[in-house]
Amino acid sequence: MAINNVEALFAESLNELELTKKQKSVLRASLTLFSEQGFDRTSTSDIARVAGVSEGTVYKQFKTKEGILKALLGPFIQQVLPKAAGEFLDTFANTNVPDFETFLRRIVADRLTFFETNKLQLKIFIQEILSNSDMAATFINKTVGGAITRITAVMKFYQQKNEIVDWDPVRIVRYIMSTMLGYALPNLIQPDKKLNIEQSTDEVVEFIMRGIGIKKS
Amino acid sequence: MAINNVEALFAESLNELELTKKQKSVLRASLTLFSEQGFDRTSTSDIARVAGVSEGTVYKQFKTKEGILKALLGPFIQQVLPKAAGEFLDTFANTNVPDFETFLRRIVADRLTFFETNKLQLKIFIQEILSNSDMAATFINKTVGGAITRITAVMKFYQQKNEIVDWDPVRIVRYIMSTMLGYALPNLIQPDKKLNIEQSTDEVVEFIMRGIGIKKS
DNA sequence: ATAAAGTAAGTGTGCACTCACTTGCCACAA
DNA sequence: TTGTGGCAAGTGAGTGCACACTTACTTTAT
């Protein structure tokens, strides 16, 4: 039976969907092609050819071409921000609250790893969000909106402990995100280069801590 | 006569090309449509309708649909990085060399203004560079490559004066760029919002100076 | 035996681009 | 000033092709 979009959108990741070999190969082919040429410049016959199946098979598995896109991006979108927000919450659940630098390092390493692992999805996602205003609006309202309020609370916490500067939490989050993006984006444009996670994490943390940290005297 | 792509690519800006009213209206319509829906989802008949001309006229002015894209992006690409590099060089020509913060503030204000003014072109450019590997390669080799060497020299200069930390200049440039992008990108996704240049500049400079500056004792 | 999985040749539509034609512009002669 | 020839600017119906999707059929699995 053809994959239902809703089902795919709420699955934790592609691997956790029950997929046959052929379904996986169609998704894998689409992921490659979409990220290389863009969604619109990829034809369904291309996908079929690269996946090594007939075009009819593609349509037995996914009702529409856009269904493939949603199956690829759904799990990704679920994880871009909420996971980071989850980390923040975990910190509070933990009675032994780490200092800000430790906390920051954990998140940066986690998100950089995520970006590196999901490089192709990230590239497709950015393309899509820039040319599809519905998707942009949905993403901002549902995903970003929810994350902001939770993250804000954590920032205020560390501000009260006088570990970081007293700027608007949104501003601080912006810097953390954009500094990480500064490492991730060049890798999207030149996909052959691989991100050195450890070194990148060290550099990001070093820069951010100078930028927003407060030295204990 | 139809606009020659080469001519368009090397013109300083669209305004400096000699354009008839109809040519301008085609370009204006394309700029809007491409930035809203993306190049591939915009049809030439859409462009003609929005521009208020016939489809034939569009093709009298531009040989192909891609010609329109190049006419829009050419002048933009000429200015994204080289202008910034030019600023760097000016600093050296000037006998009265400013301190790093002054210098940084000038560049940040200049580039943020440029991004805000050319918001739509920037959006189209990012879409294109993510789905067109030729364009990505050309941009990196010609535009980025040339700029890096010149900027590196300037950073080393300020490092020798002990005004900024002794990190790889490329790394420093990365932070300056990505911090500015952190302000520009949200505006691309939500085009109705307008960037407050003055405040953004102050914030960027404040953060970057903390992040890479060295306090004189 | 039957139902799902797979196939590949269709089918209709939308699109980039063309072409045969009309309109508007202007130099210049009467 | 006005008529006229020539040429660029403009038009929109037309053309062919590529693509998303369907359908009638065959293979495979149980």
GROMACS .gro file of C-alpha atoms in nm, chain A residues 35-41 123 126-133 136 140 165 167 171 174-175 178-179 181-183 185-186 188-190 202-204 206-214, chain B residues 35-41 123 126-133 136 140 165 167 171 174-175 178-179 181-183 185-186 188-190 202-204 206-214:
model
   90
   35SER     CA    1   1.946   1.755  -0.288
   36GLU     CA    2   2.161   1.769  -0.600
   37GLN     CA    3   1.920   1.923  -0.850
   38GLY     CA    4   1.629   2.046  -0.644
   39PHE     CA    5   1.278   1.904  -0.620
   40ASP     CA    6   1.144   2.075  -0.932
   41ARG     CA    7   1.433   1.973  -1.156
  123LYS     CA    8   1.964   2.123   0.196
  126ILE     CA    9   1.618   2.514   0.303
  127GLN     CA   10   1.538   2.510  -0.067
  128GLU     CA   11   1.178   2.430   0.010
  129ILE     CA   12   1.131   2.685   0.287
  130LEU     CA   13   1.261   2.958   0.057
  131SER     CA   14   1.018   2.886  -0.225
  132ASN     CA   15   0.712   2.758  -0.042
  133SER     CA   16   0.558   3.017   0.184
  136ALA     CA   17   0.778   2.854   0.591
  140ILE     CA   18   0.779   2.914   1.206
  165VAL     CA   19   2.517   3.833   2.952
  167TRP     CA   20   2.065   4.014   2.655
  171ARG     CA   21   1.916   3.732   2.057
  174ARG     CA   22   2.015   3.364   1.731
  175TYR     CA   23   2.391   3.382   1.780
  178SER     CA   24   2.389   3.134   1.326
  179THR     CA   25   2.738   3.041   1.444
  181LEU     CA   26   2.500   2.752   1.057
  182GLY     CA   27   2.826   2.920   0.963
  183TYR     CA   28   2.988   2.577   0.989
  185LEU     CA   29   2.617   2.596   0.533
  186PRO     CA   30   2.950   2.577   0.346
  188LEU     CA   31   2.580   2.213   0.198
  189ILE     CA   32   2.721   2.403  -0.097
  190GLN     CA   33   3.027   2.181  -0.126
  202ASP     CA   34   3.537   2.340   2.010
  203GLU     CA   35   3.557   2.645   1.787
  204VAL     CA   36   3.189   2.731   1.815
  206GLU     CA   37   3.509   2.903   2.225
  207PHE     CA   38   3.364   3.184   2.017
  208ILE     CA   39   3.019   3.182   2.174
  209MET     CA   40   3.159   3.174   2.528
  210ARG     CA   41   3.369   3.482   2.454
  211GLY     CA   42   3.070   3.646   2.290
  212ILE     CA   43   2.809   3.591   2.558
  213GLY     CA   44   2.988   3.441   2.858
  214ILE     CA   45   3.074   3.625   3.179
  252SER     CA   46   1.155   3.533  -0.501
  253GLU     CA   47   0.803   3.432  -0.400
  254GLN     CA   48   0.764   3.102  -0.582
  255GLY     CA   49   1.112   3.015  -0.702
  256PHE     CA   50   1.250   3.018  -1.055
  257ASP     CA   51   1.115   2.677  -1.155
  258ARG     CA   52   0.762   2.739  -1.034
  340LYS     CA   53   1.665   3.496  -0.171
  343ILE     CA   54   2.045   3.125  -0.226
  344GLN     CA   55   1.778   2.911  -0.390
  345GLU     CA   56   1.984   2.893  -0.704
  346ILE     CA   57   2.318   2.820  -0.540
  347LEU     CA   58   2.160   2.528  -0.353
  348SER     CA   59   2.017   2.361  -0.662
  349ASN     CA   60   2.268   2.453  -0.931
  350SER     CA   61   2.613   2.313  -0.869
  353ALA     CA   62   2.787   2.724  -0.667
  357ILE     CA   63   3.311   2.993  -0.480
  382VAL     CA   64   4.245   3.732   1.862
  384TRP     CA   65   4.270   3.285   1.507
  388ARG     CA   66   3.752   3.154   1.088
  391ARG     CA   67   3.316   3.313   0.901
  392TYR     CA   68   3.188   3.449   1.231
  395SER     CA   69   2.734   3.415   0.987
  396THR     CA   70   2.637   3.664   1.256
  398LEU     CA   71   2.333   3.616   0.815
  399GLY     CA   72   2.159   3.547   1.146
  400TYR     CA   73   1.993   3.884   1.107
  402LEU     CA   74   1.795   3.513   0.698
  403PRO     CA   75   1.479   3.546   0.911
  405LEU     CA   76   1.412   3.634   0.384
  406ILE     CA   77   1.168   3.380   0.519
  407GLN     CA   78   0.928   3.643   0.647
  419ASP     CA   79   2.500   4.775   1.699
  420GLU     CA   80   2.409   4.426   1.813
  421VAL     CA   81   2.631   4.250   1.561
  423GLU     CA   82   2.879   4.431   2.016
  424PHE     CA   83   2.869   4.052   1.988
  425ILE     CA   84   3.157   4.019   1.743
  426MET     CA   85   3.379   4.252   1.945
  427ARG     CA   86   3.324   4.043   2.255
  428GLY     CA   87   3.382   3.727   2.054
  429ILE     CA   88   3.705   3.820   1.880
  430GLY     CA   89   3.818   4.152   2.025
  431ILE     CA   90   4.104   4.198   2.271
   0.00000   0.00000   0.00000
